[in-house]
PDB file of C-alpha atoms and ligand atoms in Angstrom:
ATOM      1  CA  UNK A1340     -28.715   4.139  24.420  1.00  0.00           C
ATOM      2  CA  UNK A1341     -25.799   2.701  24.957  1.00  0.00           C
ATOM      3  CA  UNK A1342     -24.228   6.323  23.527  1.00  0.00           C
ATOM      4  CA  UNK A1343     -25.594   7.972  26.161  1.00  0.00           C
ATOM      5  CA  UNK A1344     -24.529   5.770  29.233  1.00  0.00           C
ATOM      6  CA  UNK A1345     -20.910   5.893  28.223  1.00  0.00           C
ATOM      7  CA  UNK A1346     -21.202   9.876  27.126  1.00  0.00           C
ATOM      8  CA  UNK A1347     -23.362  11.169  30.512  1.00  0.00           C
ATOM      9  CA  UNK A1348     -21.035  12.907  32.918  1.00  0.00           C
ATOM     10  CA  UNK A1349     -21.389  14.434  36.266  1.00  0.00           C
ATOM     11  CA  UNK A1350     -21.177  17.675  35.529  1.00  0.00           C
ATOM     12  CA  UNK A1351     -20.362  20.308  37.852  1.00  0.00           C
ATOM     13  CA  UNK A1352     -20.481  23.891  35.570  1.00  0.00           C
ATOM     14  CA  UNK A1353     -23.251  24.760  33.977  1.00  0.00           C
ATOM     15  CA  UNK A1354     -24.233  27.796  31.606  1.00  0.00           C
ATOM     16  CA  UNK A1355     -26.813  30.226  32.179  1.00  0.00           C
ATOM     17  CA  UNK A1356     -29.815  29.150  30.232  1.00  0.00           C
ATOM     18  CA  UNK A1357     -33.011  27.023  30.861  1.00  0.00           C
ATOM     19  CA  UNK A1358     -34.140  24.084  30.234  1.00  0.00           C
ATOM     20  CA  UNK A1359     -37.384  24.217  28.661  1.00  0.00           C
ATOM     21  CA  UNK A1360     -40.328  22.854  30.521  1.00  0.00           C
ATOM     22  CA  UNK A1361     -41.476  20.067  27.999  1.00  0.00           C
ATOM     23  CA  UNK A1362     -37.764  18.954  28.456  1.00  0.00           C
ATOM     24  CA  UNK A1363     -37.946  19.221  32.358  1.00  0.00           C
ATOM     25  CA  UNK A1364     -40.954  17.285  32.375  1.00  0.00           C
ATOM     26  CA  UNK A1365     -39.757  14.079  30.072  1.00  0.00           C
ATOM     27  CA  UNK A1366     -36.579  13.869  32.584  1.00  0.00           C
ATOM     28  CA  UNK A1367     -38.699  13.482  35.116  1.00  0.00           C
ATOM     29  CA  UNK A1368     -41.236  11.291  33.782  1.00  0.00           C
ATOM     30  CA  UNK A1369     -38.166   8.761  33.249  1.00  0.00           C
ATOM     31  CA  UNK A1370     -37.916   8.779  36.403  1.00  0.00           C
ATOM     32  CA  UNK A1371     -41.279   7.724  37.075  1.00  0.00           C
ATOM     33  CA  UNK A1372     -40.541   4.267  34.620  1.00  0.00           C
ATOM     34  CA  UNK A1373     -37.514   3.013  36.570  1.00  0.00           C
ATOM     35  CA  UNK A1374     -38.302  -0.379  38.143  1.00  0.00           C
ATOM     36  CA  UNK A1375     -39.257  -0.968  41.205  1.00  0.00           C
ATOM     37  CA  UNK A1376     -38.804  -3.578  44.125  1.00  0.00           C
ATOM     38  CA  UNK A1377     -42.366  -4.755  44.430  1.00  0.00           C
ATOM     39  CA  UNK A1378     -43.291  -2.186  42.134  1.00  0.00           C
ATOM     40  CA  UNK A1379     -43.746  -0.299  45.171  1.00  0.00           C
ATOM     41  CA  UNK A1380     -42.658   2.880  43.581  1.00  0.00           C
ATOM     42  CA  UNK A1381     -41.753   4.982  47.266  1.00  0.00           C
ATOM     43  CA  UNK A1382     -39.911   7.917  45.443  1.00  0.00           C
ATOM     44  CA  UNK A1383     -41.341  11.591  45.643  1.00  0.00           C
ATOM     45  CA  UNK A1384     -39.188  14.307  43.335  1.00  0.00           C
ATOM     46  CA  UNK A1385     -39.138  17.815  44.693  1.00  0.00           C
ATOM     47  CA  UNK A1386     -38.354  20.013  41.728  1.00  0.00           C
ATOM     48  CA  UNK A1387     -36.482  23.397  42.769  1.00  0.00           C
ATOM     49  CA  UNK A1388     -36.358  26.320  39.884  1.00  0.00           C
ATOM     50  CA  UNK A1389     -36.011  29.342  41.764  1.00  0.00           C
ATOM     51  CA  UNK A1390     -32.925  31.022  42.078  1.00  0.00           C
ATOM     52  CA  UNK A1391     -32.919  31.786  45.398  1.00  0.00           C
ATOM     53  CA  UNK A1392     -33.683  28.268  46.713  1.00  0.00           C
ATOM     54  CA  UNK A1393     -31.448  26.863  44.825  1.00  0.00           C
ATOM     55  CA  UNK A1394     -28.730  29.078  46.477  1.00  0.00           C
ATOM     56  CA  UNK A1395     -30.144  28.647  49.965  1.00  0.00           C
ATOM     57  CA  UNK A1396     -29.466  25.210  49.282  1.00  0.00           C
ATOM     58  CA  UNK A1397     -25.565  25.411  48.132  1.00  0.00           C
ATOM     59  CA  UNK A1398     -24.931  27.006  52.132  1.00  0.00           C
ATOM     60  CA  UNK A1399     -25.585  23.205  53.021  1.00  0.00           C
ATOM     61  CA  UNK A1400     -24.906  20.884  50.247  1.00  0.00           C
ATOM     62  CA  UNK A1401     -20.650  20.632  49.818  1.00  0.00           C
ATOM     63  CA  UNK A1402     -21.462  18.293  46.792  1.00  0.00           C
ATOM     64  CA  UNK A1403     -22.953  20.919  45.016  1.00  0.00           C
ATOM     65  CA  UNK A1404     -21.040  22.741  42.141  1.00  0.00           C
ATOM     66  CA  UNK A1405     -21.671  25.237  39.943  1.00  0.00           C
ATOM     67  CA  UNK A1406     -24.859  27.158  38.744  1.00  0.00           C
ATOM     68  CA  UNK A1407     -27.609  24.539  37.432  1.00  0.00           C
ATOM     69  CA  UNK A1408     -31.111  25.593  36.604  1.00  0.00           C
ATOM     70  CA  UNK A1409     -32.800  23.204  38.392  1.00  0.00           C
ATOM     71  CA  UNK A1410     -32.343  20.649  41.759  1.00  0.00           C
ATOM     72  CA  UNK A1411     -34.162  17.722  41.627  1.00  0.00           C
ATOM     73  CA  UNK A1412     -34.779  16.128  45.177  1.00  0.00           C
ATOM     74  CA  UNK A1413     -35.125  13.076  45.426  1.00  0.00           C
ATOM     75  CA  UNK A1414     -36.802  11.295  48.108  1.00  0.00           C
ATOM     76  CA  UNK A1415     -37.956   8.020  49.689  1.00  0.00           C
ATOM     77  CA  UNK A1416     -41.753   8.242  51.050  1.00  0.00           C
ATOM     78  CA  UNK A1417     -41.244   6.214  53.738  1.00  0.00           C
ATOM     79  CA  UNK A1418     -45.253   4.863  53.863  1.00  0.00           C
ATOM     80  CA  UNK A1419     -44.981   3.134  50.788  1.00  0.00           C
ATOM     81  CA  UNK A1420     -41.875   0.766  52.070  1.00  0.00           C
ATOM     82  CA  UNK A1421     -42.179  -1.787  54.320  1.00  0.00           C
ATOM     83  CA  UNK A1422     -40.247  -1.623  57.745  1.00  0.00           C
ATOM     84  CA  UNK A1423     -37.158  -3.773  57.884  1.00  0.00           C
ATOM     85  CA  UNK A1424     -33.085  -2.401  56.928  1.00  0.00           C
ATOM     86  CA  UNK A1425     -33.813  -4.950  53.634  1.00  0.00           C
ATOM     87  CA  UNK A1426     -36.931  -3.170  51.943  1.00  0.00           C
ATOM     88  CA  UNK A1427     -34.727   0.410  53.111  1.00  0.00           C
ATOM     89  CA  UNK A1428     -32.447  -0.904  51.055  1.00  0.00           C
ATOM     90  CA  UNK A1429     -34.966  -1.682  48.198  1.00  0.00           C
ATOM     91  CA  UNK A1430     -36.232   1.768  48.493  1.00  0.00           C
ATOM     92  CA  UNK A1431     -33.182   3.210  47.892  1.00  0.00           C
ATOM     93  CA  UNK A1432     -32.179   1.180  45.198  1.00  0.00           C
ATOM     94  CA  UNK A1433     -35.628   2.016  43.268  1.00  0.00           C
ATOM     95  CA  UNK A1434     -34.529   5.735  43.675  1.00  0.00           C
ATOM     96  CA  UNK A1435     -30.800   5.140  42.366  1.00  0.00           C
ATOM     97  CA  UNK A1436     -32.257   3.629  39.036  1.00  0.00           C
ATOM     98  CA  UNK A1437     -35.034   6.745  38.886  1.00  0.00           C
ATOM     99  CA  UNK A1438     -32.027   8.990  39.282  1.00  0.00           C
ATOM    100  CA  UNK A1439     -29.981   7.456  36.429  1.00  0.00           C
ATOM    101  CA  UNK A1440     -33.506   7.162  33.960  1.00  0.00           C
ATOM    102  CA  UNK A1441     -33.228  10.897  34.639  1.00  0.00           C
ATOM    103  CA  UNK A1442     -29.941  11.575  34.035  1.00  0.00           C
ATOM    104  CA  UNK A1443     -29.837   9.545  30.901  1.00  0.00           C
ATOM    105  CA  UNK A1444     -32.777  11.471  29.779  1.00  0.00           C
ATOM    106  CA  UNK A1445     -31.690  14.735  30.523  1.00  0.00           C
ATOM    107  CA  UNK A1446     -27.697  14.205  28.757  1.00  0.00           C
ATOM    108  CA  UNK A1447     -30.387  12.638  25.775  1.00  0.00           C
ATOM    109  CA  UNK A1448     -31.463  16.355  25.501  1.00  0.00           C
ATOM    110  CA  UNK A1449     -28.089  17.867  25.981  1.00  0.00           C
ATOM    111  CA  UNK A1450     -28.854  18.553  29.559  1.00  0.00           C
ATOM    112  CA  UNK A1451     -26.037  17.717  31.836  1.00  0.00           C
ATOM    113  CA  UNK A1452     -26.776  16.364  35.327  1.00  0.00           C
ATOM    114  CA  UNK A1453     -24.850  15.458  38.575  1.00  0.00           C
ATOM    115  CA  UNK A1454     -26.007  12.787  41.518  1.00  0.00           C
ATOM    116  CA  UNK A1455     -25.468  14.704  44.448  1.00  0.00           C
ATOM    117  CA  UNK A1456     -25.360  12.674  47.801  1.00  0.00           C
ATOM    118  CA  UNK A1457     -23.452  15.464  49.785  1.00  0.00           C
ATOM    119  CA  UNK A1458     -25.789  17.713  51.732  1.00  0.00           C
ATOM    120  CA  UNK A1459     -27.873  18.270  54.890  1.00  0.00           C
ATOM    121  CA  UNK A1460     -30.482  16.239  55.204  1.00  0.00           C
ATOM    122  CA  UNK A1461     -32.534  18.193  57.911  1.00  0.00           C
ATOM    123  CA  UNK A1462     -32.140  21.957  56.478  1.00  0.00           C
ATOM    124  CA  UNK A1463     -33.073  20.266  52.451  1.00  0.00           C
ATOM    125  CA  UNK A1464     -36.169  19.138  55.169  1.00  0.00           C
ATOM    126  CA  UNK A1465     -36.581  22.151  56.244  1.00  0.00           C
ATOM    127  CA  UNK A1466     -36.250  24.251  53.774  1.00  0.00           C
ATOM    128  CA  UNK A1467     -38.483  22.513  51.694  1.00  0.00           C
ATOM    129  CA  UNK A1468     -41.297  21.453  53.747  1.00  0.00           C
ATOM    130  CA  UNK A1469     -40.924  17.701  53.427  1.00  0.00           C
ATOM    131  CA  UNK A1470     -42.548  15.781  55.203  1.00  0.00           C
ATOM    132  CA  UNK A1471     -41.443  13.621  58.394  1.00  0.00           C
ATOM    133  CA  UNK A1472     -42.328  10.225  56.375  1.00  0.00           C
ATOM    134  CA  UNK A1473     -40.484  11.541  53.345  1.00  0.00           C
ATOM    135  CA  UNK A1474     -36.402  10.971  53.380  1.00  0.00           C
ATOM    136  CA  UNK A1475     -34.190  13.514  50.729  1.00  0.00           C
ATOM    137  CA  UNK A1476     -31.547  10.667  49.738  1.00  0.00           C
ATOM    138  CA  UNK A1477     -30.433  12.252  46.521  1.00  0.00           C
ATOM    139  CA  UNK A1478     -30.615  15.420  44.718  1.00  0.00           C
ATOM    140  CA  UNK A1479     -29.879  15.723  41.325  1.00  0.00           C
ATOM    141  CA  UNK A1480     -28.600  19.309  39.583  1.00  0.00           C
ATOM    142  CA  UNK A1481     -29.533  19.927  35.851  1.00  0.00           C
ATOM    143  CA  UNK A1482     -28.367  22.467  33.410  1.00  0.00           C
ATOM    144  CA  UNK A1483     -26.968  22.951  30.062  1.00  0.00           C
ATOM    145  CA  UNK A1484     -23.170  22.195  30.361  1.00  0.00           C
ATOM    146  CA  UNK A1485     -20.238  24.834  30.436  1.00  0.00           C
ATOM    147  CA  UNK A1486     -18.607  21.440  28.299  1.00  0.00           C
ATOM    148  CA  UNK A1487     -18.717  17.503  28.876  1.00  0.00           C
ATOM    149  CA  UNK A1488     -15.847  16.626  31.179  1.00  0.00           C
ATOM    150  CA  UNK A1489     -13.432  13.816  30.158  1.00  0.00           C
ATOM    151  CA  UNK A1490     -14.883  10.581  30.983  1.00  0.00           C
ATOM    152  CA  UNK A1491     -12.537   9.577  34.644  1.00  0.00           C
ATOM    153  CA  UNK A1492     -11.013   5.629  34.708  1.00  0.00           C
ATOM    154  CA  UNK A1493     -13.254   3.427  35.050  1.00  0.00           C
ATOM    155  CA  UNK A1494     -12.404  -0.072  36.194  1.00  0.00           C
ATOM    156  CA  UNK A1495     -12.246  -2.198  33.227  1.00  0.00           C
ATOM    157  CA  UNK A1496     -14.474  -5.034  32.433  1.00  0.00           C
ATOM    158  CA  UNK A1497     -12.394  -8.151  33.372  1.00  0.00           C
ATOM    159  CA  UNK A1498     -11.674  -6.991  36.671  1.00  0.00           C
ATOM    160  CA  UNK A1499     -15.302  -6.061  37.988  1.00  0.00           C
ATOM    161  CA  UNK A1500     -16.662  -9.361  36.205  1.00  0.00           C
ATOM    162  CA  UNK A1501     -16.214 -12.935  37.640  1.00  0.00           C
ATOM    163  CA  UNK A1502     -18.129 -15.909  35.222  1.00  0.00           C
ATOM    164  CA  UNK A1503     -19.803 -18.813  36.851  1.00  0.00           C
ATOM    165  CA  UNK A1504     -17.746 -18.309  40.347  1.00  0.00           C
ATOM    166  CA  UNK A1505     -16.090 -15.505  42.224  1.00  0.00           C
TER     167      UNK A1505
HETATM  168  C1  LIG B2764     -24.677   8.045  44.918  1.00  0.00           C
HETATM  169  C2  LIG B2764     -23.776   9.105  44.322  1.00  0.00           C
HETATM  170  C3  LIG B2764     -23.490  10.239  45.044  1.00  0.00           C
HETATM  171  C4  LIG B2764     -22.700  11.253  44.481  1.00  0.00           C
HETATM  172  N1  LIG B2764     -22.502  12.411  45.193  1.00  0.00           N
HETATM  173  C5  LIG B2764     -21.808  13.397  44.616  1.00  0.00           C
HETATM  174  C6  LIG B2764     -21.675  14.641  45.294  1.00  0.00           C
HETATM  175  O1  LIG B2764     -22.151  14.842  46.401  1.00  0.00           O
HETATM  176  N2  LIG B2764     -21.010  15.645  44.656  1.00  0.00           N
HETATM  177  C7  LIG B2764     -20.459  15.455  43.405  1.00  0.00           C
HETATM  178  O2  LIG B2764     -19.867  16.404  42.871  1.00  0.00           O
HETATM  179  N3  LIG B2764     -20.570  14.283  42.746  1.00  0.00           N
HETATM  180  C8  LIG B2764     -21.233  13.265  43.308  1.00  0.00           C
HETATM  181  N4  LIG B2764     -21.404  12.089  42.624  1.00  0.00           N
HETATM  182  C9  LIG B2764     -20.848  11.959  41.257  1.00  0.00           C
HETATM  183  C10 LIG B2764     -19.608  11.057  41.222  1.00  0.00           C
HETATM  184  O3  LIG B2764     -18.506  11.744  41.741  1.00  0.00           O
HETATM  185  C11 LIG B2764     -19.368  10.612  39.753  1.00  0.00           C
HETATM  186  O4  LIG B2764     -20.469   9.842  39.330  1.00  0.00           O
HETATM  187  C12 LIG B2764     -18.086   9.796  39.587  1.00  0.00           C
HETATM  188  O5  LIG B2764     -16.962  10.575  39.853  1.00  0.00           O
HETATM  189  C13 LIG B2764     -17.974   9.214  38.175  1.00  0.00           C
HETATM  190  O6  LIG B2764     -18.048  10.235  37.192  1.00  0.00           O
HETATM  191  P1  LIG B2764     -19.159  10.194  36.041  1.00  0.00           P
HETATM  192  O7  LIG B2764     -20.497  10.336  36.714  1.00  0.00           O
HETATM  193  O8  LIG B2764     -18.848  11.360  35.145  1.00  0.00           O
HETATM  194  O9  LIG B2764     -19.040   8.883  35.336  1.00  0.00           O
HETATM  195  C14 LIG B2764     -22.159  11.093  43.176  1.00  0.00           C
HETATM  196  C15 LIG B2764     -22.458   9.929  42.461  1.00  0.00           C
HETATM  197  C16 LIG B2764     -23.266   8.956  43.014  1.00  0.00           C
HETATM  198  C17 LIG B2764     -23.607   7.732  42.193  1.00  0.00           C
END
């Protein structure tokens, strides 16, 4: 496990080839075992496979690189969170740890993955069909990887951790 969280990457080149089906299904089913704030689960995943969707969707999405076989969507249903900015939060939260499940799943199967936060909310709505209670926060693009980028700096331990106090 702790292989795969230091060797996932966002990848952002992808070969031509598809992920099998079985495989699909198990990275999203990770998803579905994140936790949950209240176990209140308010995360719907809109799977997109067909080509031309999935380049109707790059003419609004300037996050999105490369050619992957698959966009995940992921969204917050709206009628399973409680008003208020906090549980928002919550929700969103919930769908950040579904995302990574996923994406540790997928790099477990050699599929790379990349969180993709940087598109158009109302045309992924649109073209779609989602619903007005449903919210696209996050998309996620899968495919096999053209290679695994370098890992970038990450800010080491002692600076990001602060025992007892601040
Ligand atoms: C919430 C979130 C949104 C992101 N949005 C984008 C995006 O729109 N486009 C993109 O290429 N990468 C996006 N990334 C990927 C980050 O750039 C990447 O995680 C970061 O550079 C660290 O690299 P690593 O994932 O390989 O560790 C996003 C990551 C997160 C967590």
């Amino acid at each position: 496990m702790r292989d795969a969280i230091k060797g996932r990457r966002s990848v952002r080149s992808f070969r031509d080839e598809h992920i099998p089906e079985e495989h699909l299904r198990l990275v999203l089913e990770a998803g579905v075992w994140a936790p949950s704030g209240g176990n209140a689960q308010p995360w719907e995943f809109v799977v997109v496979r067909e080509e031309s969707t999935i380049e109707k969707i790059k003419l609004f999405s300037p996050g999105l690189f490369g050619n992957p076989d698959v966009i995940v969507v992921l969204c917050v249903n709206k009628r399973r969170v409680r008003g208020g900015k906090h549980e928002e939060l919550i929700a969103l939260m919930d769908v950040a740890m579904a995302a990574q499940n996923m994406m540790l799943v997928a790099y477990s199967l050699g599929v790379g993955s990349c969180p993709i936060a940087s598109f158009n909310k109302s045309a992924i709505k649109e073209l779609l069909e989602i619903p007005e209670h449903v919210d696209p926060v996050l998309m996620l693009s899968l495919g096999y990887p053209d290679e695994w980028p370098k890992p970038p700096k990450k800010r080491p331990l002692e600076e990001v951790t602060h025992y007892e106090k601040y």
